[in-house]
PDB file of C-alpha atoms (C1' of nucleotides) in Angstrom:
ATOM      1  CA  UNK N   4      70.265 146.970 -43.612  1.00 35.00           C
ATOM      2  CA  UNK N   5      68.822 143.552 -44.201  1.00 45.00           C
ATOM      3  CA  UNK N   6      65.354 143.746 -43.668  1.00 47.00           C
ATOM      4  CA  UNK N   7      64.026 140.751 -45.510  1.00 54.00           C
ATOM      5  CA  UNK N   8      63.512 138.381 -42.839  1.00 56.00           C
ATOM      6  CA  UNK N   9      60.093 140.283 -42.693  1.00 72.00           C
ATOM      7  CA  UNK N  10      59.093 138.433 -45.815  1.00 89.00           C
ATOM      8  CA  UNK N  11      57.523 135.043 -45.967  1.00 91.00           C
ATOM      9  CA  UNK N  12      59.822 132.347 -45.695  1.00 93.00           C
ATOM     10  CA  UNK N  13      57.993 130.733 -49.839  1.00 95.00           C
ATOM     11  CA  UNK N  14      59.195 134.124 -50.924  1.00 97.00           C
ATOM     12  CA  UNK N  15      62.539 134.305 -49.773  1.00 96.00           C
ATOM     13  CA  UNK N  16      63.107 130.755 -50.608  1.00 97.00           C
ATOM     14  CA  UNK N  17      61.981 131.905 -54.569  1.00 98.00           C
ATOM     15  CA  UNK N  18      64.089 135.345 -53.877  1.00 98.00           C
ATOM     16  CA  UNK N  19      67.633 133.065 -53.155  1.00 98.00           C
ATOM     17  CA  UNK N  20      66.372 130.753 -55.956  1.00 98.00           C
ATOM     18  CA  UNK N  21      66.060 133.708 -58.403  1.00 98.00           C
ATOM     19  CA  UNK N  22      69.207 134.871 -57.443  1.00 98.00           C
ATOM     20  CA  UNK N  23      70.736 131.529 -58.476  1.00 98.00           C
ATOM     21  CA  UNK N  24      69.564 131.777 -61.570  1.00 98.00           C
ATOM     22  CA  UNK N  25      70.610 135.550 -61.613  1.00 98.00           C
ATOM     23  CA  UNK N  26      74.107 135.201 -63.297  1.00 98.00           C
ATOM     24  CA  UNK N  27      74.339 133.892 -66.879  1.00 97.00           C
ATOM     25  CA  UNK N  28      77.563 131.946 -65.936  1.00 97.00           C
ATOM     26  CA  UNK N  29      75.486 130.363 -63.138  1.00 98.00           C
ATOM     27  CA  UNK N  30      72.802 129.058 -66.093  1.00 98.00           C
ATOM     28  CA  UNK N  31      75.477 128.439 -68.544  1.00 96.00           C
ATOM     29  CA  UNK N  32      77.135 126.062 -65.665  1.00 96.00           C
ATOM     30  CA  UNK N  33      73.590 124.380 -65.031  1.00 96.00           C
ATOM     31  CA  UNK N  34      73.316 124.005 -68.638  1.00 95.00           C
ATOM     32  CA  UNK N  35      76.374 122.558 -69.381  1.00 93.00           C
ATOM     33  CA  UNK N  36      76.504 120.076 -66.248  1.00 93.00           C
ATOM     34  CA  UNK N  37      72.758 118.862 -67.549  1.00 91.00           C
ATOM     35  CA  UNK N  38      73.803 118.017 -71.310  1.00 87.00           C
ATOM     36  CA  UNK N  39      77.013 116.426 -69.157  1.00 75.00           C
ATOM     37  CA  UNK N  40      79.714 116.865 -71.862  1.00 56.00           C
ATOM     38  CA  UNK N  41      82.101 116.717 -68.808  1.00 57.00           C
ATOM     39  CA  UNK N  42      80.898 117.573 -65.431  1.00 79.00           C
ATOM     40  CA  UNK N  43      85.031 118.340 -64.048  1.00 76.00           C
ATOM     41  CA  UNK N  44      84.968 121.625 -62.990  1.00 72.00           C
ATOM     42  CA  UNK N  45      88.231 122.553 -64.908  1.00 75.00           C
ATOM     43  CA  UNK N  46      86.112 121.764 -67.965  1.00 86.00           C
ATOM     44  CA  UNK N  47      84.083 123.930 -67.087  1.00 91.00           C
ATOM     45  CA  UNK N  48      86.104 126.724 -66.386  1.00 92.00           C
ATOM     46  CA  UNK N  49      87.611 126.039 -70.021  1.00 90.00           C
ATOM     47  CA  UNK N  50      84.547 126.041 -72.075  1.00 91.00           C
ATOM     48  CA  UNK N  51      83.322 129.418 -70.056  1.00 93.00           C
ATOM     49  CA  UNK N  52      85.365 132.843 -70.597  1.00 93.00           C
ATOM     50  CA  UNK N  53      86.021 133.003 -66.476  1.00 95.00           C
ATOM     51  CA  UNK N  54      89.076 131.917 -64.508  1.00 96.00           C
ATOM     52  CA  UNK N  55      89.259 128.685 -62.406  1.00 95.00           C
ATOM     53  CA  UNK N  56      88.654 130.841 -59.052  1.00 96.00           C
ATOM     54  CA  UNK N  57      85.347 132.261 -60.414  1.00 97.00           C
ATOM     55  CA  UNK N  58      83.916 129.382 -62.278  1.00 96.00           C
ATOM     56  CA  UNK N  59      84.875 127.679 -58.413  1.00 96.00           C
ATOM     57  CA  UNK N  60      82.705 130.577 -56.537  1.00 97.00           C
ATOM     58  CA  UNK N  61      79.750 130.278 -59.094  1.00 98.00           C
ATOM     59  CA  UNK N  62      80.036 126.795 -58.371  1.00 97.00           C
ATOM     60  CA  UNK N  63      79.982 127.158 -54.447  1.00 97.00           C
ATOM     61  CA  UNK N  64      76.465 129.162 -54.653  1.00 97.00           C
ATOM     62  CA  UNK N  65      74.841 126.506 -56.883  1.00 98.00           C
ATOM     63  CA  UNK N  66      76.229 123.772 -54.388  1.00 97.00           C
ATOM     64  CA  UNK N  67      74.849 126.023 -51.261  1.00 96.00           C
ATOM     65  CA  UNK N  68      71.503 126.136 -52.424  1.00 97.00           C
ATOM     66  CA  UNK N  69      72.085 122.354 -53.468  1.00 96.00           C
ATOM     67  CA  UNK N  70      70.736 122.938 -57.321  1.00 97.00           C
ATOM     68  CA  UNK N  71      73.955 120.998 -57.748  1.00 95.00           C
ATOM     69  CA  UNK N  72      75.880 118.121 -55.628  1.00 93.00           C
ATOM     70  CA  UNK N  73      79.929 116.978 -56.404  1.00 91.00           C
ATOM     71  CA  UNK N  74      81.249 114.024 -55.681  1.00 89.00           C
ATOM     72  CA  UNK N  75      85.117 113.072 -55.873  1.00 88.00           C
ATOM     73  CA  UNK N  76      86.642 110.889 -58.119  1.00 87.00           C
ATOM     74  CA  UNK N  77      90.461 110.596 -57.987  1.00 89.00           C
ATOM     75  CA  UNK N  78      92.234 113.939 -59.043  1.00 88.00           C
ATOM     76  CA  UNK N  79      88.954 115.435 -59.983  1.00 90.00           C
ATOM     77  CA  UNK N  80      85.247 115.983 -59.162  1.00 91.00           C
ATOM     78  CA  UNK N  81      82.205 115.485 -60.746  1.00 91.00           C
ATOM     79  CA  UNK N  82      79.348 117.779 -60.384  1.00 93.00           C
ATOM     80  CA  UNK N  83      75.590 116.994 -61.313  1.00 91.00           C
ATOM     81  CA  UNK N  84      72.452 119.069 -61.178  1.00 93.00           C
ATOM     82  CA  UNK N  85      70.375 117.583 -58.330  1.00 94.00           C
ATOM     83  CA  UNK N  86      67.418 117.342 -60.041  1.00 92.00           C
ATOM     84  CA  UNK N  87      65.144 117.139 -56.621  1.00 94.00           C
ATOM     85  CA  UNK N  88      66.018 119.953 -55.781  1.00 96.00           C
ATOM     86  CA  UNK N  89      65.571 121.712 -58.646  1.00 96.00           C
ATOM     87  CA  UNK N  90      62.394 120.429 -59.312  1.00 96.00           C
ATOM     88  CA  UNK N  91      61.407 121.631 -55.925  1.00 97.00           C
ATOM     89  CA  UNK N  92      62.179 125.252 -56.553  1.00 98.00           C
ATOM     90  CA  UNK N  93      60.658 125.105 -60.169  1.00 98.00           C
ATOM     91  CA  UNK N  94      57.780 124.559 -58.591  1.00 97.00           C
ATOM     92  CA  UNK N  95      57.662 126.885 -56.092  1.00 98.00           C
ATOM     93  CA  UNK N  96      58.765 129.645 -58.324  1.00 98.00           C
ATOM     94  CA  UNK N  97      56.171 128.430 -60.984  1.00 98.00           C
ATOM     95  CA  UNK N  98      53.458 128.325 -58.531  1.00 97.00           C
ATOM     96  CA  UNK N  99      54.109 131.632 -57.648  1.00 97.00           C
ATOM     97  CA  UNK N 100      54.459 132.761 -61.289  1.00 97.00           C
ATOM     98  CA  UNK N 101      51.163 131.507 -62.113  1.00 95.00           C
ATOM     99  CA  UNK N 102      49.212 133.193 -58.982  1.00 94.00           C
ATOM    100  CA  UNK N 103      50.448 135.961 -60.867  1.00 93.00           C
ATOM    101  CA  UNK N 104      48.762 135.589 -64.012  1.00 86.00           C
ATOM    102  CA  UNK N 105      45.207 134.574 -62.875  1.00 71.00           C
ATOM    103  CA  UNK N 106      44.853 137.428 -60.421  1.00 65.00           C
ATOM    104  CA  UNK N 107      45.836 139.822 -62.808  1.00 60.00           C
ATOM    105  CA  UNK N 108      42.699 141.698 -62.809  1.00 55.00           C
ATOM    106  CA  UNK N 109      43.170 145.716 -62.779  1.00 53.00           C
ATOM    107  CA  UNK N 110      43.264 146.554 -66.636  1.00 48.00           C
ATOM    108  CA  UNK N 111      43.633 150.152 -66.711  1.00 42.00           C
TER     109      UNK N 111
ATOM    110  CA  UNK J  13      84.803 143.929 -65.321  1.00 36.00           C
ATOM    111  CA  UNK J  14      81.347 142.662 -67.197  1.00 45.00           C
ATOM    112  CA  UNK J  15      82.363 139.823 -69.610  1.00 48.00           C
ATOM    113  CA  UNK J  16      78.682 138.805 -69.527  1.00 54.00           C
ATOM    114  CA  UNK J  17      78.330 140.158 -73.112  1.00 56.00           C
ATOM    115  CA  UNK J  18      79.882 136.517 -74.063  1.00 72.00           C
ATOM    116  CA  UNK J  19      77.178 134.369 -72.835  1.00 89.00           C
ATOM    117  CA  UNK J  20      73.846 134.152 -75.566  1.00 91.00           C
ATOM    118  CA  UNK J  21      71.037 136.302 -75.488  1.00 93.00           C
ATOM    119  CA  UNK J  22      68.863 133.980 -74.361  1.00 95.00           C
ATOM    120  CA  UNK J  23      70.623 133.116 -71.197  1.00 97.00           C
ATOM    121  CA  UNK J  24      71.396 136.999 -70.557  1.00 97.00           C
ATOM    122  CA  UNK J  25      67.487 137.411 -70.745  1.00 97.00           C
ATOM    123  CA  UNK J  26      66.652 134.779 -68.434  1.00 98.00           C
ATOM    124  CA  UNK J  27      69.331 135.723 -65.889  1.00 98.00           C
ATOM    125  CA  UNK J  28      67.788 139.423 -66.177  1.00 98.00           C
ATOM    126  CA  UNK J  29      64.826 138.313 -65.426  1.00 98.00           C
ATOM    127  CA  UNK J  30      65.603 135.912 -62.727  1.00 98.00           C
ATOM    128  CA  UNK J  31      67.300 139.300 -61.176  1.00 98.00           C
ATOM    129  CA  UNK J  32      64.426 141.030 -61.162  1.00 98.00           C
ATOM    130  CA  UNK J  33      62.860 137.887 -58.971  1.00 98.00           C
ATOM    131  CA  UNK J  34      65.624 137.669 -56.764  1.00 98.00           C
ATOM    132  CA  UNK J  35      64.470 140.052 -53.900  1.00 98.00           C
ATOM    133  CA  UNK J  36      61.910 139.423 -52.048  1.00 97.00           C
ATOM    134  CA  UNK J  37      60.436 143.039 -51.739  1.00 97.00           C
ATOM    135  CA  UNK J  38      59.723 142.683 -55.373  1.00 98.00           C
ATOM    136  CA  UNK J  39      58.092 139.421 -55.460  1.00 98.00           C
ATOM    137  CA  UNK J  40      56.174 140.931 -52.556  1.00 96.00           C
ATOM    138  CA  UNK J  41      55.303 143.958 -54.745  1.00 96.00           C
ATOM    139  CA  UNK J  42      54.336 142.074 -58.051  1.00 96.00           C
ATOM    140  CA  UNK J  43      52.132 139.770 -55.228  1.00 95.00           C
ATOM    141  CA  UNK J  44      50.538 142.910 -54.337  1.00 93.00           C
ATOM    142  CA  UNK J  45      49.955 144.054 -57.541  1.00 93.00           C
ATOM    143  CA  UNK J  46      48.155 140.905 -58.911  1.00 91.00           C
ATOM    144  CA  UNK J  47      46.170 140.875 -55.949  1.00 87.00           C
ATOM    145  CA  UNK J  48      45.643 144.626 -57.046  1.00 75.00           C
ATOM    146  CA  UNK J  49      44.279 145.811 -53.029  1.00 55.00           C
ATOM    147  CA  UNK J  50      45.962 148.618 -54.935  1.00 57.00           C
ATOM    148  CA  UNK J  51      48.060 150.091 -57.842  1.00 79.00           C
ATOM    149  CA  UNK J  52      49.040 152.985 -55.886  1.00 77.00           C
ATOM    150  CA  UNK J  53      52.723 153.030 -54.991  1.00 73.00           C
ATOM    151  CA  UNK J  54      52.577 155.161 -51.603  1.00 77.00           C
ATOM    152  CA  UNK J  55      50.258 151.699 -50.275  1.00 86.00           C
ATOM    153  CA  UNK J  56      52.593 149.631 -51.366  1.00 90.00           C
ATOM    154  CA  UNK J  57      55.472 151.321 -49.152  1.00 91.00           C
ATOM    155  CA  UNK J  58      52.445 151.182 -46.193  1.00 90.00           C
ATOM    156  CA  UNK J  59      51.973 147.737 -46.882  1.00 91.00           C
ATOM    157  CA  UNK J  60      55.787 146.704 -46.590  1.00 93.00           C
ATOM    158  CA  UNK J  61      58.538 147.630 -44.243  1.00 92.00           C
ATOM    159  CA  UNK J  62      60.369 150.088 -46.748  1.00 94.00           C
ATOM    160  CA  UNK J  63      60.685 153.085 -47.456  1.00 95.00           C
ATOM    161  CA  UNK J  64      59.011 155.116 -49.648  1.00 95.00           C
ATOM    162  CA  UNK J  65      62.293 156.070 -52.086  1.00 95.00           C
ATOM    163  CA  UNK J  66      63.018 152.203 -51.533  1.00 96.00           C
ATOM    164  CA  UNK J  67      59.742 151.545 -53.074  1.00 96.00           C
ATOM    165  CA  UNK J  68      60.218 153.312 -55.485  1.00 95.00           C
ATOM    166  CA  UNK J  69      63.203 151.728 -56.737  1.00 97.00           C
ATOM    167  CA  UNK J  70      62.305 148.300 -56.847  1.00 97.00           C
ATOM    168  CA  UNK J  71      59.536 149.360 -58.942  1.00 96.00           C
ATOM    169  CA  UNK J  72      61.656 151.422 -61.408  1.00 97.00           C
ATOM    170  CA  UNK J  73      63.715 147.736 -61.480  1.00 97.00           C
ATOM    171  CA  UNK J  74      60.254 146.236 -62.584  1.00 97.00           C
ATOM    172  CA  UNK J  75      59.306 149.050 -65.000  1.00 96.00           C
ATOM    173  CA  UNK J  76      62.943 148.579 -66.464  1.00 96.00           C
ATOM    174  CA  UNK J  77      61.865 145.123 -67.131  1.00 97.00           C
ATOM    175  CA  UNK J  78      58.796 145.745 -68.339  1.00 96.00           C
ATOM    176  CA  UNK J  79      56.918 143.331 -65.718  1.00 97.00           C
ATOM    177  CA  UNK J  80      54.607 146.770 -64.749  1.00 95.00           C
ATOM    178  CA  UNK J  81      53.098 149.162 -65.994  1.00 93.00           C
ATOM    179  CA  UNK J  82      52.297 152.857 -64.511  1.00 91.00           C
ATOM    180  CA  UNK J  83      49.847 154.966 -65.488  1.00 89.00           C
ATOM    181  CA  UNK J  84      49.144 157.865 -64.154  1.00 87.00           C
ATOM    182  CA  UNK J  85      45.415 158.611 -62.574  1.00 86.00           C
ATOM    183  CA  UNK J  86      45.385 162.604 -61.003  1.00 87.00           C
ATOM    184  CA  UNK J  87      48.157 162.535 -58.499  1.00 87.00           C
ATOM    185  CA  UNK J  88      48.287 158.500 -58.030  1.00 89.00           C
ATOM    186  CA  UNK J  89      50.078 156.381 -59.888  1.00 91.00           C
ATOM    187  CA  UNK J  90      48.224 153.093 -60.937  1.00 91.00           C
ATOM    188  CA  UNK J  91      50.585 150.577 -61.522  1.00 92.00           C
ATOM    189  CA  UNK J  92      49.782 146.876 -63.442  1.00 91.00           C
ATOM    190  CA  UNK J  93      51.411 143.876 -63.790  1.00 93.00           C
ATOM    191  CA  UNK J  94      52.442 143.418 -67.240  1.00 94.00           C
ATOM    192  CA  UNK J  95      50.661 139.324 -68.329  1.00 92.00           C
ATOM    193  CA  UNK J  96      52.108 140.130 -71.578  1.00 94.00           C
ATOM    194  CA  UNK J  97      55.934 140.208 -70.384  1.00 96.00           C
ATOM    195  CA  UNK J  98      55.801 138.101 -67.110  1.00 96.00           C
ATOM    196  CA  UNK J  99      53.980 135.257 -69.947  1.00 96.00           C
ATOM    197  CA  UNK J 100      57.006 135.460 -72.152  1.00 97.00           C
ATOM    198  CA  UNK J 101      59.549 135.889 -69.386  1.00 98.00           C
ATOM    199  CA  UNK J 102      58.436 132.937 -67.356  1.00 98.00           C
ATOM    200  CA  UNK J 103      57.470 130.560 -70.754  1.00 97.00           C
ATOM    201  CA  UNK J 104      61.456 131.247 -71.928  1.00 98.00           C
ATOM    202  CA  UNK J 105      62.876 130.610 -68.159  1.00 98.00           C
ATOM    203  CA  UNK J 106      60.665 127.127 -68.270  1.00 98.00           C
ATOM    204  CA  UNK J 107      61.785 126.130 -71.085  1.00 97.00           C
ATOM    205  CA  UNK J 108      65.248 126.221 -70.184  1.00 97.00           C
ATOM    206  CA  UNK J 109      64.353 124.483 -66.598  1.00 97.00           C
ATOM    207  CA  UNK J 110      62.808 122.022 -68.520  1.00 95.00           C
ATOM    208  CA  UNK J 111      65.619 120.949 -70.407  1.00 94.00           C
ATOM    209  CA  UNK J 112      67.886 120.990 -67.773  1.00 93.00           C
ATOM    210  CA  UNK J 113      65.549 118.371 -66.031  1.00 86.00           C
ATOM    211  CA  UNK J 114      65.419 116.555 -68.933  1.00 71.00           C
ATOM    212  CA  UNK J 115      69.057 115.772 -69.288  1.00 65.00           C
ATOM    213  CA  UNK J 116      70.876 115.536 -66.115  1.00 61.00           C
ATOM    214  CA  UNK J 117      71.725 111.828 -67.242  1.00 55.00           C
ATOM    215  CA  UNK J 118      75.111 111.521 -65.190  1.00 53.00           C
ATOM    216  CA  UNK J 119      73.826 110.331 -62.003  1.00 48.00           C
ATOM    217  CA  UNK J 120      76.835 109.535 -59.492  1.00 41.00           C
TER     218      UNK J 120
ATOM    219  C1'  DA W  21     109.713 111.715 -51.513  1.00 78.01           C
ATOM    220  C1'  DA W  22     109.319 115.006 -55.180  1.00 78.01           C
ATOM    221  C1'  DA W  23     106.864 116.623 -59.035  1.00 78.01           C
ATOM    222  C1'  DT W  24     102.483 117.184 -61.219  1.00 78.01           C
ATOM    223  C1'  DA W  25      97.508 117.887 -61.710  1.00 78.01           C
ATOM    224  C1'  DT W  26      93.029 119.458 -59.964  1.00 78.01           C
ATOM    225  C1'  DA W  27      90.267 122.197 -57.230  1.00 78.01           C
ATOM    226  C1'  DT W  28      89.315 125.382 -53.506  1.00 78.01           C
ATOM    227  C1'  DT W  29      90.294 129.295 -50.458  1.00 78.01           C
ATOM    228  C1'  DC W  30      92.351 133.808 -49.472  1.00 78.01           C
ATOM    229  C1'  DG W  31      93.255 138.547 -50.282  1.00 78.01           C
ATOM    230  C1'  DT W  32      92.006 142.215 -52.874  1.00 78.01           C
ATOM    231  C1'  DA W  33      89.790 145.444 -56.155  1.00 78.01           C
ATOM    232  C1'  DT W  34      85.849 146.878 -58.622  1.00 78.01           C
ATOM    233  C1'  DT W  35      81.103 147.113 -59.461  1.00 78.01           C
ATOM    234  C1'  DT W  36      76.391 146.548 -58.287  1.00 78.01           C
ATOM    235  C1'  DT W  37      72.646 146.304 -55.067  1.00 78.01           C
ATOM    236  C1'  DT W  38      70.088 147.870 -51.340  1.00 78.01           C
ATOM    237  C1'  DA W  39      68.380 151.407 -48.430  1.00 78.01           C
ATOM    238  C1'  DC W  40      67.281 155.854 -46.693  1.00 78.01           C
ATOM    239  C1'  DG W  41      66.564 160.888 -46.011  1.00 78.01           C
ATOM    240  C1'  DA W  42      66.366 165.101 -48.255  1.00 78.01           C
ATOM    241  C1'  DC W  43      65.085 167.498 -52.143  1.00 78.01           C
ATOM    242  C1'  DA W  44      62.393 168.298 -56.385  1.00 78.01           C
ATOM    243  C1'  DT W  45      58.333 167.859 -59.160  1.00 78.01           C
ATOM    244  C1'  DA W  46      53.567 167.667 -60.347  1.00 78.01           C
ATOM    245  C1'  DC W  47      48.833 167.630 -59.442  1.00 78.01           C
ATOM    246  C1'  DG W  48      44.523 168.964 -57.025  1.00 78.01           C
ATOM    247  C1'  DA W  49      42.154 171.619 -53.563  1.00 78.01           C
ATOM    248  C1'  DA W  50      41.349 175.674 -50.880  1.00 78.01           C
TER     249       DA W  50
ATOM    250  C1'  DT I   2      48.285 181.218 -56.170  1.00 78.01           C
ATOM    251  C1'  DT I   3      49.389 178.889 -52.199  1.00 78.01           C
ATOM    252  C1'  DC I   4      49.138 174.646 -49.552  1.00 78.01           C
ATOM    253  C1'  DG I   5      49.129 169.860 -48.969  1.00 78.01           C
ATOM    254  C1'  DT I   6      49.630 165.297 -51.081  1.00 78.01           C
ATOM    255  C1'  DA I   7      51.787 161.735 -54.062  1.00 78.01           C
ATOM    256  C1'  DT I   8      55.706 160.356 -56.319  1.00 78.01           C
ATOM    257  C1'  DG I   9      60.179 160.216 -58.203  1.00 78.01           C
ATOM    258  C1'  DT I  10      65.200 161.539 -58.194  1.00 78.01           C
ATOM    259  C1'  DC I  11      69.653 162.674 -56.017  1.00 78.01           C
ATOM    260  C1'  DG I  12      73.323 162.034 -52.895  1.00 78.01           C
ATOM    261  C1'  DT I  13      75.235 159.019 -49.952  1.00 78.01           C
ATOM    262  C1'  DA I  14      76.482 154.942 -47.211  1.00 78.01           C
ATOM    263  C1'  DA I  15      76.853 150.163 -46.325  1.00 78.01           C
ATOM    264  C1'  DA I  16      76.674 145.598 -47.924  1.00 78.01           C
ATOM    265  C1'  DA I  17      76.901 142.037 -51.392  1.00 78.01           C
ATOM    266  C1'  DA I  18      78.342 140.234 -55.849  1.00 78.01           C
ATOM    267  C1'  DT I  19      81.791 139.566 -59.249  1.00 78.01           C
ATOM    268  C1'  DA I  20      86.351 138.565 -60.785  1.00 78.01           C
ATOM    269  C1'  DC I  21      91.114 137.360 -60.631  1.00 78.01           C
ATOM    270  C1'  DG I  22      95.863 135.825 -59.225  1.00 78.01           C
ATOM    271  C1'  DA I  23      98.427 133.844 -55.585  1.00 78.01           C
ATOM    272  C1'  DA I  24      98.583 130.607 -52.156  1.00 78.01           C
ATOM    273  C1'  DT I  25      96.940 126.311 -50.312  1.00 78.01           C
ATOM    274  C1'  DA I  26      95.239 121.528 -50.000  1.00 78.01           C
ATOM    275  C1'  DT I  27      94.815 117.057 -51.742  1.00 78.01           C
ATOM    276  C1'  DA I  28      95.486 113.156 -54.738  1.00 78.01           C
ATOM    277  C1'  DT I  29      98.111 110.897 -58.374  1.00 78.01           C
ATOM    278  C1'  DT I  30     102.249 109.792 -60.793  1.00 78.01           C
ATOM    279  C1'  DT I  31     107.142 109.332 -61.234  1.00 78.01           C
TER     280       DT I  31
END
DNA sequence: AAATATATTCGTATTTTTACGACATACGAA
DNA sequence: TTCGTATGTCGTAAAAATACGAATATATTT
C-alpha cells in the first residue's frame, strides 16, 4: 500500500521530518534535551507522563532520523539534539514552507 | 490510550500541524495548490498516483486544519491554500525550532 | 560473584493512518 | 427530468504508530 516512493525524494525527506515532529512527546523530548536539565533518558521518562519503554521508542525515532545522537557514560547515556542535523531539515522544511506563501496566488 | 492531553497547547498545536506535513501526498497537494495549475480536486487525483476517495481525504485532513480552503464554483470545487493559517502555523513551529537551536549547550 | 541500576528490546494490545472501491449526492446540460 | 460529471462519504482492509509490562543486556557497586 505504500505508494510514496513516487514522491520526490525533498518531499519525503520533509514528510519523515514532519512526522518527527508529529508526536508532542517527541517535541517535549527535543525540548527538554535542548534546555539540558538532564539529558539521561530515565530523566526523561520521569519528567514526561510515559513509561521507560515508550519514552525509549520515542527516543529510537528521533535517533533514526539523527535529530538526536547518545553517547554512553558509565551506567547511563546522554542524549543531545544534533543540531546539524536539525538545522538541515529546518531548512528544508522552511524552504518549502515559504514556496508556499509567495505562490499563493488564486484568491477566490 | 491518548495521554497527549498532558503535554501544553502549544506543543499539541505544533505536533498537529507537523501531522498534517508528515505525508508526502499532502505536501504534494498544498505544492500543487500554491502553484494553483488548479484548485480543482479531481486534477489533483490526475496529477498524483491516488485515488480519487484518497484525495479526498488528505484534503479533508488539510481542511480540518484549516491550511485550505474550498469553495465551491458550479460542480468544481476550488480549493486555496489558507496564507493566513500556514503563516501562523509555520511562525509558532519556528519559533520553537529556534529555541531548540539556541540551547543545545551540552555538547558531548 | 551477586546484587543493583540504567536502558533497550520483545511481545502484545489498541488506536490511528492510509488506501481503495462502491455508493451517494449535487450540479449542469441535454 | 434524465443523463453525465464532479465530489464526498461509507465500509472495509492492511499497515503503522502508540503504549506498556516483562524480559534482557550491560555496567557499576558491594
Amino acid at each position: 500500500m505504500n505508494k510514496t516512493d513516487v514522491f520526490s525524494d525533498d518531499l519525503q525527506a520533509i514528510a519523515r521530518f514532519a512526522k518527527a515532529l508529529s508526536h508532542p512527546a517527541r517535541l517535549a523530548i527535543l525540548k527538554y534535551l535542548s534546555e539540558c536539565k538532564s539529558c539521561i533518558s530515565g530523566n526523561i521518562a520521569d519528567y514526561l507522563p510515559l513509561s521507560r519503554s515508550t519514552v525509549s521508542q520515542h527516543l529510537t525515532e528521533l535517533k533514526e532520523m539523527e535529530l538526536i545522537q547518545g553517547s554512553i557514560d558509565g551506567l547511563k547515556i546522554n542524549y543531545c539534539v544534533n543540531s546539524d542535523k536539525l538545522k538541515y531539515y529546518t531548512q528544508l522544511l522552511n524552504s518549502y514552507l515559504e514556496k508556499l506563501q509567495v505562490e499563493v496566488n488564486c484568491k477566490i
